[in-house]
Tab-separated table of C-alpha atoms and ligand atoms in Angstrom:
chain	number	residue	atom	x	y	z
A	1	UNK	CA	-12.779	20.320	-8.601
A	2	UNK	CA	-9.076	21.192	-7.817
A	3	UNK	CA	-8.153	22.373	-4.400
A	4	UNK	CA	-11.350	21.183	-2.755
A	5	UNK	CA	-11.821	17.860	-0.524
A	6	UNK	CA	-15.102	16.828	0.621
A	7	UNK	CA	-15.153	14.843	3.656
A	8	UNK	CA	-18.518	12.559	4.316
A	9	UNK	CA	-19.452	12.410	7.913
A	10	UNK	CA	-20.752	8.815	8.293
A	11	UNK	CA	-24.076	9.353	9.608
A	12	UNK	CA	-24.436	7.569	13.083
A	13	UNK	CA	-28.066	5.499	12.399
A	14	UNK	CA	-26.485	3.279	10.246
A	15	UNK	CA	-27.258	-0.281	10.596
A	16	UNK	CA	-24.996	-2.936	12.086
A	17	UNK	CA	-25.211	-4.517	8.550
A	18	UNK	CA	-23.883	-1.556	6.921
A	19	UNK	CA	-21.385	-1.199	9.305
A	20	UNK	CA	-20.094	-4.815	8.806
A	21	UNK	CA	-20.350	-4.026	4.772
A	22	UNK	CA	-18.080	-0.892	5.155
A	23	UNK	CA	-15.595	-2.709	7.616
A	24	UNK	CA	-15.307	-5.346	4.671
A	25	UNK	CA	-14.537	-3.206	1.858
A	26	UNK	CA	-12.020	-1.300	3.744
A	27	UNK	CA	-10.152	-4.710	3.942
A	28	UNK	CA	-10.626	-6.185	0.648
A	29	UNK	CA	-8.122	-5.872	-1.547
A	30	UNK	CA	-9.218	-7.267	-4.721
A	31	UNK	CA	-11.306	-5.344	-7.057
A	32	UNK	CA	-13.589	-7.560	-7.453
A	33	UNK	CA	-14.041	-8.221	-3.685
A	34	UNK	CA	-14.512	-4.155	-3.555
A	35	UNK	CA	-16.804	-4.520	-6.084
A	36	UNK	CA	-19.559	-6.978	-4.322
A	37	UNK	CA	-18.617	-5.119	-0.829
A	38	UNK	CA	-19.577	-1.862	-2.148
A	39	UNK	CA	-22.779	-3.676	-3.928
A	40	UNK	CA	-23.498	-4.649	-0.224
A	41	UNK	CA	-22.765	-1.530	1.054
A	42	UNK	CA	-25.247	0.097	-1.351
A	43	UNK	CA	-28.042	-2.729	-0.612
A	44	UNK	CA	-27.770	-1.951	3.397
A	45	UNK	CA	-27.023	1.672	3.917
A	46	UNK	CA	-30.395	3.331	5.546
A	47	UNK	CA	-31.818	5.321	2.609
A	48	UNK	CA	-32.701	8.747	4.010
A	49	UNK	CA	-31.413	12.241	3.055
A	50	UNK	CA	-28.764	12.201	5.494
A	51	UNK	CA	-27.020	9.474	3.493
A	52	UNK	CA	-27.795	10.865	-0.075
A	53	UNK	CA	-23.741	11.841	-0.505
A	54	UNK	CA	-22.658	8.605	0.744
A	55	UNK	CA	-24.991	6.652	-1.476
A	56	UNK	CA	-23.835	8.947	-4.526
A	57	UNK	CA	-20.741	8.406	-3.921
A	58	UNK	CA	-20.632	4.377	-3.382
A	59	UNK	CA	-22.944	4.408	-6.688
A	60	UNK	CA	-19.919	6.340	-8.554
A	61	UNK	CA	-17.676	4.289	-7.193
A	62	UNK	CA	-19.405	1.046	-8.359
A	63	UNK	CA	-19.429	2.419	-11.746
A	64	UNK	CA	-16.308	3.110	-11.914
A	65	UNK	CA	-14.976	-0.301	-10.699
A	66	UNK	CA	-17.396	-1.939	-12.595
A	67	UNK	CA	-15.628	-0.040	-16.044
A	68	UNK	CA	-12.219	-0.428	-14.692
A	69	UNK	CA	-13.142	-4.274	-14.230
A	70	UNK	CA	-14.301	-4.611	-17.778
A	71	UNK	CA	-11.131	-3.028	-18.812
A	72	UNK	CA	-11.009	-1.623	-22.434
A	73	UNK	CA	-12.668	-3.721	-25.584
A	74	UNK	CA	-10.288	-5.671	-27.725
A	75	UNK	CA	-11.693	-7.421	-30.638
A	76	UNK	CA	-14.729	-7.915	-28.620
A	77	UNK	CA	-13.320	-9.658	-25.927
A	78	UNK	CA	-12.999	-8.053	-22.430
A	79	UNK	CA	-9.810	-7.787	-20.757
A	80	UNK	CA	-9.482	-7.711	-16.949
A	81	UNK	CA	-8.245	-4.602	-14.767
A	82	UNK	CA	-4.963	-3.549	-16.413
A	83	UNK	CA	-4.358	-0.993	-13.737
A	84	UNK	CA	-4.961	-2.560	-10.251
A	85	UNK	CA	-1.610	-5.060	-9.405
A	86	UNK	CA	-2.079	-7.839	-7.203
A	87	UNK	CA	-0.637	-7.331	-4.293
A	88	UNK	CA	2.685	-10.224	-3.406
A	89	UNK	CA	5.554	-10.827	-0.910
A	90	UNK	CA	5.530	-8.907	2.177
A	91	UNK	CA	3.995	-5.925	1.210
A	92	UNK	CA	3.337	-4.056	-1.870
A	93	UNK	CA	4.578	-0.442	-1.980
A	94	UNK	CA	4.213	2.587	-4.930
A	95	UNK	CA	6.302	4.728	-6.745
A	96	UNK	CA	4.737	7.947	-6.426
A	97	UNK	CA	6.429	11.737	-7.665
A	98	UNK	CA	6.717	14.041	-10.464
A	99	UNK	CA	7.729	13.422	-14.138
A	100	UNK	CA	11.237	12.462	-14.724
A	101	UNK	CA	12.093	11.907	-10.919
A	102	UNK	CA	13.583	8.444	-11.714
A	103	UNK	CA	11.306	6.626	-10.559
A	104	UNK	CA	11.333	3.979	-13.097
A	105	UNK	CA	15.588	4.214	-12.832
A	106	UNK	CA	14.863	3.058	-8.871
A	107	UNK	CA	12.420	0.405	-9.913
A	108	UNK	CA	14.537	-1.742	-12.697
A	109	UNK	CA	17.597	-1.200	-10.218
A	110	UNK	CA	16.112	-2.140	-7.138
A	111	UNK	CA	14.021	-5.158	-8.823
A	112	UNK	CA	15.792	-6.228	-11.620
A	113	UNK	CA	12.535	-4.812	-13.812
A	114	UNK	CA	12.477	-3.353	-17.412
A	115	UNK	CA	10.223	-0.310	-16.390
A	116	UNK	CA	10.886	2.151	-19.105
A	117	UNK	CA	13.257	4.696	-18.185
A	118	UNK	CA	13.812	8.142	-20.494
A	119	UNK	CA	15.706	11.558	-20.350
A	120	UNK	CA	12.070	13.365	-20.572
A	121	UNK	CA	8.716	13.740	-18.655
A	122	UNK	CA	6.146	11.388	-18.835
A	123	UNK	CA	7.849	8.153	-19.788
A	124	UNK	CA	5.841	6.052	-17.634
A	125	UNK	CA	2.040	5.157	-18.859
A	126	UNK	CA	1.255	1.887	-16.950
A	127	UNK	CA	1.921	0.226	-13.722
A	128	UNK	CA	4.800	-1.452	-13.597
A	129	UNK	CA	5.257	-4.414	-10.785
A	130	UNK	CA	8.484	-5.891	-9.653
A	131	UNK	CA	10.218	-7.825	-6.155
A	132	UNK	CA	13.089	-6.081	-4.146
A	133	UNK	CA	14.584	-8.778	-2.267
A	134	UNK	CA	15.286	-7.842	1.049
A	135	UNK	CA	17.120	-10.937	3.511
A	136	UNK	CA	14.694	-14.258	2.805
A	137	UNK	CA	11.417	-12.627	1.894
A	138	UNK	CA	10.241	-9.522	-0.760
A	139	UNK	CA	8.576	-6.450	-0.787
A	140	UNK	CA	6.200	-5.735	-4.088
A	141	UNK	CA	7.154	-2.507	-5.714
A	142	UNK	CA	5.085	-0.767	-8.449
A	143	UNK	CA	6.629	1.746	-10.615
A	144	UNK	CA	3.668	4.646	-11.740
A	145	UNK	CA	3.322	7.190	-14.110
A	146	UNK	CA	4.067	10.630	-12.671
A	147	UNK	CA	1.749	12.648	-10.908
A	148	UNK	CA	1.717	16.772	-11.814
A	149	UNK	CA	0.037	19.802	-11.855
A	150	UNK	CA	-0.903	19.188	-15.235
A	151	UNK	CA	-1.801	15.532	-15.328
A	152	UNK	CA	-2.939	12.696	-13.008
A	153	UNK	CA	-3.685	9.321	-14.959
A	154	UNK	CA	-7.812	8.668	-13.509
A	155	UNK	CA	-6.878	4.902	-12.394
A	156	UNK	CA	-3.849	6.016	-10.872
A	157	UNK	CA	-5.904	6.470	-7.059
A	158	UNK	CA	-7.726	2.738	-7.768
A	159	UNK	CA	-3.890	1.180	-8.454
A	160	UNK	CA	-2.940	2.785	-4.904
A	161	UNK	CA	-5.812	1.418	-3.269
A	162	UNK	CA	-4.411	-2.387	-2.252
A	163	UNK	CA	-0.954	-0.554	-1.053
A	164	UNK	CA	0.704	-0.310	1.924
A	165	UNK	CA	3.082	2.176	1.605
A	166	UNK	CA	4.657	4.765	-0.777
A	167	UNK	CA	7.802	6.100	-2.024
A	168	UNK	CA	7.718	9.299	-2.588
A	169	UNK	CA	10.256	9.801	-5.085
A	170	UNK	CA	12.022	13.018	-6.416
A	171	UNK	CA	14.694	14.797	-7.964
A	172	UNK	CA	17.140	16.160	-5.297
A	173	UNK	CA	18.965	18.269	-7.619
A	174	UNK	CA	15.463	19.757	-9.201
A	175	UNK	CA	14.860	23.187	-7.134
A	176	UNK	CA	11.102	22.413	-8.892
A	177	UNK	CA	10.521	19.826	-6.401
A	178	UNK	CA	9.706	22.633	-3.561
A	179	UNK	CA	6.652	22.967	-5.833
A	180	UNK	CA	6.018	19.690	-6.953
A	181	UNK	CA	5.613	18.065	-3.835
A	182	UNK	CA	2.741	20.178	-2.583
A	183	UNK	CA	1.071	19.635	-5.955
A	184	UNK	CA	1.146	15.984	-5.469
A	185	UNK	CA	-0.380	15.938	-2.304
A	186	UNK	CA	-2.919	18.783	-3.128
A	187	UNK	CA	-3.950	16.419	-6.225
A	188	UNK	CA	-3.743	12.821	-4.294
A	189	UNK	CA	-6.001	14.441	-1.330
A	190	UNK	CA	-8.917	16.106	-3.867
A	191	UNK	CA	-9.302	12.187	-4.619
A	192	UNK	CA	-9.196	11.524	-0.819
A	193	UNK	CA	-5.788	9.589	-0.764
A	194	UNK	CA	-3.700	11.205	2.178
A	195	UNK	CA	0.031	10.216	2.293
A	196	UNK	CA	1.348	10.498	5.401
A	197	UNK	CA	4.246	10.751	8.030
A	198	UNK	CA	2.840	7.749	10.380
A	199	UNK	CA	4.370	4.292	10.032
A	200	UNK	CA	3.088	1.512	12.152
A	201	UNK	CA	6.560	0.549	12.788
A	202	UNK	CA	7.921	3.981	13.749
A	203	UNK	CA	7.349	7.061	16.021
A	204	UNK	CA	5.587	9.354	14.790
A	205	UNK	CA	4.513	12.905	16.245
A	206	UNK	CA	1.457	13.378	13.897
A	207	UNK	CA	-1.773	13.749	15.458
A	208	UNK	CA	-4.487	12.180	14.323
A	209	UNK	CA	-6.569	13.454	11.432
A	210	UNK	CA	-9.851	14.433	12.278
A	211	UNK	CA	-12.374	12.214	10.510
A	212	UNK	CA	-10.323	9.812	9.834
A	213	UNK	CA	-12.035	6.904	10.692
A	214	UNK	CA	-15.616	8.583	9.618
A	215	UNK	CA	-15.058	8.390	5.668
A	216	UNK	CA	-14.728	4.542	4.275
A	217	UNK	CA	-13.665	6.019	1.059
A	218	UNK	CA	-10.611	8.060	2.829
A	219	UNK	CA	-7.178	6.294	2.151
A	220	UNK	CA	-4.261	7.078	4.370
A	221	UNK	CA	-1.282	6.064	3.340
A	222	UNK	CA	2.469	5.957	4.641
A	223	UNK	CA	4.810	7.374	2.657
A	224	UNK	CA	8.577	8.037	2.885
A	225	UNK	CA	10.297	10.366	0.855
A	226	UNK	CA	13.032	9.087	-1.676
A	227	UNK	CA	15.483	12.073	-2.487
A	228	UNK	CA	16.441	10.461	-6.001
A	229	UNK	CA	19.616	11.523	-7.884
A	230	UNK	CA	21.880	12.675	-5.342
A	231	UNK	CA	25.063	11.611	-7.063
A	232	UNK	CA	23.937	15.307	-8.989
A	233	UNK	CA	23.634	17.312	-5.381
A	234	UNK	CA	26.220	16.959	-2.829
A	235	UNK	CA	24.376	18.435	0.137
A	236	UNK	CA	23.737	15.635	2.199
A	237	UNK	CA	21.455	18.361	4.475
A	238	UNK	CA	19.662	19.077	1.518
A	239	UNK	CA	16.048	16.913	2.069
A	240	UNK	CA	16.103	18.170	5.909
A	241	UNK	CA	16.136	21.704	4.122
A	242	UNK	CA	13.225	20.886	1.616
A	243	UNK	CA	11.058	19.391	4.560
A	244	UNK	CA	11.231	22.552	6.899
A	245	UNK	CA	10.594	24.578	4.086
A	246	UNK	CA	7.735	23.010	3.251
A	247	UNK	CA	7.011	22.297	6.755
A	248	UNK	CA	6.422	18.110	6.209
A	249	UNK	CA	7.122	15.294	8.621
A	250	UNK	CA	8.551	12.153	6.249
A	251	UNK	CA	11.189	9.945	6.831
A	252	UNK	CA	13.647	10.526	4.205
A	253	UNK	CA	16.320	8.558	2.228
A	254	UNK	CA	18.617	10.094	0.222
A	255	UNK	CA	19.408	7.697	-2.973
A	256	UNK	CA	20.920	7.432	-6.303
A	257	UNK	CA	19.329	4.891	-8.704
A	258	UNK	CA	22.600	6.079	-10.547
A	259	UNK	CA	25.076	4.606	-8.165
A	260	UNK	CA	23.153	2.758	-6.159
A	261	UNK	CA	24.182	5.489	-3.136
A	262	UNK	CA	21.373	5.227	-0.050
A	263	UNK	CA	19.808	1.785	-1.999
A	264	UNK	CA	20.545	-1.014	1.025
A	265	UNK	CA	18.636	0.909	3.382
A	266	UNK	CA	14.815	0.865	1.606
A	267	UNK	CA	14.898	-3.219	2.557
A	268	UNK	CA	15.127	-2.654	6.333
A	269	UNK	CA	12.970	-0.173	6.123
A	270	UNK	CA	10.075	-0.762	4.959
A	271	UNK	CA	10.559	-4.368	6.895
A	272	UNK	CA	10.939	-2.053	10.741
A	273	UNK	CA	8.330	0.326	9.372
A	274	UNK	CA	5.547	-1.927	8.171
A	275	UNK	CA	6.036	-4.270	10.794
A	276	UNK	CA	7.140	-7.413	9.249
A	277	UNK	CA	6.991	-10.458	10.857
A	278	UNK	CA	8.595	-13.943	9.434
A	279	UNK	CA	6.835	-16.992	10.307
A	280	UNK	CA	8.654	-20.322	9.133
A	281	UNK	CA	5.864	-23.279	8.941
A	282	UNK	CA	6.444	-27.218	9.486
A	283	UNK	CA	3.557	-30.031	9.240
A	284	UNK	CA	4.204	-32.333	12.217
A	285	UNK	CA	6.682	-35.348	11.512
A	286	UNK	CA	8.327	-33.085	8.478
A	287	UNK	CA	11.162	-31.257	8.274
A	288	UNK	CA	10.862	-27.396	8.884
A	289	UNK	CA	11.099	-24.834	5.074
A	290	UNK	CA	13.396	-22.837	6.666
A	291	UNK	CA	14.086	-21.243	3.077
A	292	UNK	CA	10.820	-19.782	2.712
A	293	UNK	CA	9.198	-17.945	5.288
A	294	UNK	CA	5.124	-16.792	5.177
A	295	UNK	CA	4.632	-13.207	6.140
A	296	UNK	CA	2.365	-11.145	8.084
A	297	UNK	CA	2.293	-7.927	10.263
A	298	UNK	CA	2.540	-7.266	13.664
A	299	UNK	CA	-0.388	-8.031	15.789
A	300	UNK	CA	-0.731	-11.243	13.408
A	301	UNK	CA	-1.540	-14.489	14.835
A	302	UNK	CA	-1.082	-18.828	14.532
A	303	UNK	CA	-4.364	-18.679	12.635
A	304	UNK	CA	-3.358	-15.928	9.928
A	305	UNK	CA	-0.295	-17.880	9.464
A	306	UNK	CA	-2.161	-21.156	8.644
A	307	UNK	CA	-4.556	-18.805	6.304
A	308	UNK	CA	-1.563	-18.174	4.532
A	309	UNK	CA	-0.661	-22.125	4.104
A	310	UNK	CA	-3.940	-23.049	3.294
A	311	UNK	CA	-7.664	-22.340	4.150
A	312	UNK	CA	-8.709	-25.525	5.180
A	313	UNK	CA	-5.774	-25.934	7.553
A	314	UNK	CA	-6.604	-22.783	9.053
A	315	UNK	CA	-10.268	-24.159	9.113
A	316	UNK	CA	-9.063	-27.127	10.758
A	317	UNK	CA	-6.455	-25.983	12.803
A	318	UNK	CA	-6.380	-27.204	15.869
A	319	UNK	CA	-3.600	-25.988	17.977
A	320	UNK	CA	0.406	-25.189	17.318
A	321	UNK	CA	3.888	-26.283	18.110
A	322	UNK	CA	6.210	-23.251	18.440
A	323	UNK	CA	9.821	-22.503	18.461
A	324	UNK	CA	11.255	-18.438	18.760
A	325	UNK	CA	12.416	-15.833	21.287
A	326	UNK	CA	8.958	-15.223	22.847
A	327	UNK	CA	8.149	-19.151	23.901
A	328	UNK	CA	9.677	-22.090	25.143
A	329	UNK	CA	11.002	-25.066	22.680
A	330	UNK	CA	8.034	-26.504	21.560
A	331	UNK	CA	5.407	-24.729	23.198
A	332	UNK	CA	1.759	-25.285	22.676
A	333	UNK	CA	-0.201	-22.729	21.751
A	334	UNK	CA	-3.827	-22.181	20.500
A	335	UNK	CA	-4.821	-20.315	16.961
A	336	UNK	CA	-5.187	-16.718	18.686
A	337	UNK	CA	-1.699	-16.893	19.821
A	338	UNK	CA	0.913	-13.906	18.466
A	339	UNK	CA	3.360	-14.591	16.409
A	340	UNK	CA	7.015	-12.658	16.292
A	341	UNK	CA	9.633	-12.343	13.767
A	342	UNK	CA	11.605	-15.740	13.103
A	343	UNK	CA	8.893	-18.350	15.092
A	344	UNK	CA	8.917	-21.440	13.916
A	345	UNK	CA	5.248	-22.768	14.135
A	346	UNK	CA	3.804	-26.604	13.422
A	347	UNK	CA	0.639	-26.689	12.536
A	348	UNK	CA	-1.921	-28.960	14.049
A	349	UNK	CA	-4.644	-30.315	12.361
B	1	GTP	N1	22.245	11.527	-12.414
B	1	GTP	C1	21.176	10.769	-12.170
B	1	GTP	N2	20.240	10.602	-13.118
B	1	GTP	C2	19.174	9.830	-12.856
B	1	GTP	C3	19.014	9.202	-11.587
B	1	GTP	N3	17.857	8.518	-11.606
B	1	GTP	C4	17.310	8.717	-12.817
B	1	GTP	N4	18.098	9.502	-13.587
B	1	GTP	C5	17.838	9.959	-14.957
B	1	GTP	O1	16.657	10.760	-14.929
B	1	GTP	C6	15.891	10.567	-16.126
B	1	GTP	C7	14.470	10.156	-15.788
B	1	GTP	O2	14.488	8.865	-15.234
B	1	GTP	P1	13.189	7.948	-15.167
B	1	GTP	O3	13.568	6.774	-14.318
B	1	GTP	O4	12.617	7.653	-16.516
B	1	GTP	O5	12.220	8.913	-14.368
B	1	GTP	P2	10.664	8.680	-13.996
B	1	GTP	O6	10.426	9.328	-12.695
B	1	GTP	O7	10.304	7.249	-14.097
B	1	GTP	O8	9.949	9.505	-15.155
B	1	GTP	P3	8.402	9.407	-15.640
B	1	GTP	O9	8.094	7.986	-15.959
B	1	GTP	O10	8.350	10.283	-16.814
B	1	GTP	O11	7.594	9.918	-14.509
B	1	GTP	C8	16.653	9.527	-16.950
B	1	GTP	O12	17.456	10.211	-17.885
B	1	GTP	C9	17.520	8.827	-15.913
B	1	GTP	O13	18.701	8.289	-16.474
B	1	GTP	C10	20.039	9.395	-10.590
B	1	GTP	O14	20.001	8.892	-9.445
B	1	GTP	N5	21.091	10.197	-10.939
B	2	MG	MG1	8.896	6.321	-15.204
């Protein structure tokens, strides 16, 4: 039902079981991961009518993962999901915005990709995944189909799920996108995906949504706007215009995947704005890989770093050698200790 958002109120009897199930699915990223948590979720949720929504709505969603899982039927052999892309590198961010944006233009000239690119709407009919390099590490981005008043592909809110930001992209030079960009948000929200203002990484004067933290099924996602093809408007004032008139808070970059105008800047920000945080690993008596630094986010730890490395050496882990601005040469720290951008950590086992 257009124009309509339901918001489920998570009852407050539910079991510390359930509780752990939900906290679970809202981290896993995988589908199939989703899948068993919301199989778990289903098995532990207190069945009583003050639940009924939420159990309706975790059995739709398990049907619906369960068909996007089995993917379509070819020659009677079963595909997997075509639709969801495995998050890789630093962070994986979306292409999000209206038909014929250029969109797919940013993608194959930011990441080197093939994404189809065409002079008319609606070019785009599957996710497309690519790397922008960005100094020594990557950010994932996925190039969509367009999202419109008329059409929204029905996978396109599962292949957002595992992201961690979005570009919203459009056409500078189109006086539609006044009206497009409500529409988009309008027909992302109906399926409960919010895009919004507040980076981790930057200051934001948002408050807080109400219920927020209530529905497990509510997705909230950064976005920044992309103000595509600006080579074709020369008002540099132009997106500060659009966003008062339609009274939105986003950061903004003005770009041309035509010339490349605006391009260096998406790197740095996405790395300030999500956070980033470079760890370089060396076992003990080898040299340090100095080329190739593991990744996490700010608040991560020794431990998460070692997860990255291997499991068992995070199982095993013992304690850590560190070099970086925030400890002395060589410091010993435990598994729980913080790591910052550029640490140099040696793993003990
Ligand atoms: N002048 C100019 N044209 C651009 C720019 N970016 C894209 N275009 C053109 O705009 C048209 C649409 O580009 P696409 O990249 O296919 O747009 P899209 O958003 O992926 O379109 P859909 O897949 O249909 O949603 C093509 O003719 C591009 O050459 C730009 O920065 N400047
Ligand atoms: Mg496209």
């Amino acid at each position: 039902m257009r124009g309509q958002v339901t918001f489920i109120c998570m009852p407050t009897n539910v079991t510390p079981e359930y509780k752990e199930a939900e906290e679970a699915y809202r981290k896993a990223r995988e589908p199939r991961e989703r899948l068993d948590c919301l199989r778990e979720m289903l098995r532990t949720i207190p069945k009583h009518k003050g639940t009924d929504h939420l159990q309706a709505d975790i059995k739709t969603r398990i049907k619906h993962l369960t068909e996007e899982l089995a993917g379509p039927k070819k020659g009677g052999r079963r595909k997997g999901p075509s639709h969801v892309v495995r998050p890789e590198g630093a962070a994986q961010v979306c292409l999000v915005g209206p038909p014929n944006a250029g969109k797919s233009s940013l993608h194959a000239r930011l990441t080197g990709s093939h994404s189809d690119i065409g002079p008319y709407p609606y070019t785009t009919h599957l996710p497309v995944p690519g790397m922008l390099p960005y100094e020594d590490i990557y950010f994932q981005l996925v190039d969509l189909p367009p999202v419109s008043g008329d059409f929204m592909e029905s996978w396109l809110i599962n292949a957002l799920q595992p992201t961690d930001g979005v570009l919203l992209v459009i056409d500078v030079s189109d006086p539609d996108c006044l009206e497009q960009i409500p529409v988009i948000l309008e027909r992302l929200a109906e399926k409960k995906a919010f895009l919004t203002p507040a980076w981790p990484g930057l200051e934001s004067a948002e408050p807080e949504q109400p219920n927020q933290a209530e529905d497990p099924f509510r997705l909230d996602l950064p976005a920044v706007l992309i103000a595509n093809k600006s080579d074709l408007d020369p008002d540099p004032e132009e997106v500060e215009t659009l966003e008062e008139l339609l009274e939105l808070r986003f950061p903004a970059l003005t770009v041309s995947a035509k010339t490349g105008d605006g391009l260096d800047e998406l790197g740095s920000f996405l790395f300030r704005a999500l956070e980033i945080v470079r760890v370089y690993t060396k076992m003990p008596g080898k040299p340090a890989d100095k080329d190739k630094p593991f990744t996490v986010r700010r608040g991560g730890t020794v431990l998460n770093v070692a997860g990255l490395v291997h499991k068992d050496i995070a199982r095993d882990l013992k304690f850590a050698r560190m070099w970086g601005a925030e400890v002395f040469d060589g410091q010993q720290v435990g598994p729980d200790h913080l790591v910052s951008d550029g640490d140099l950590v040696e793993l003990h086992l």
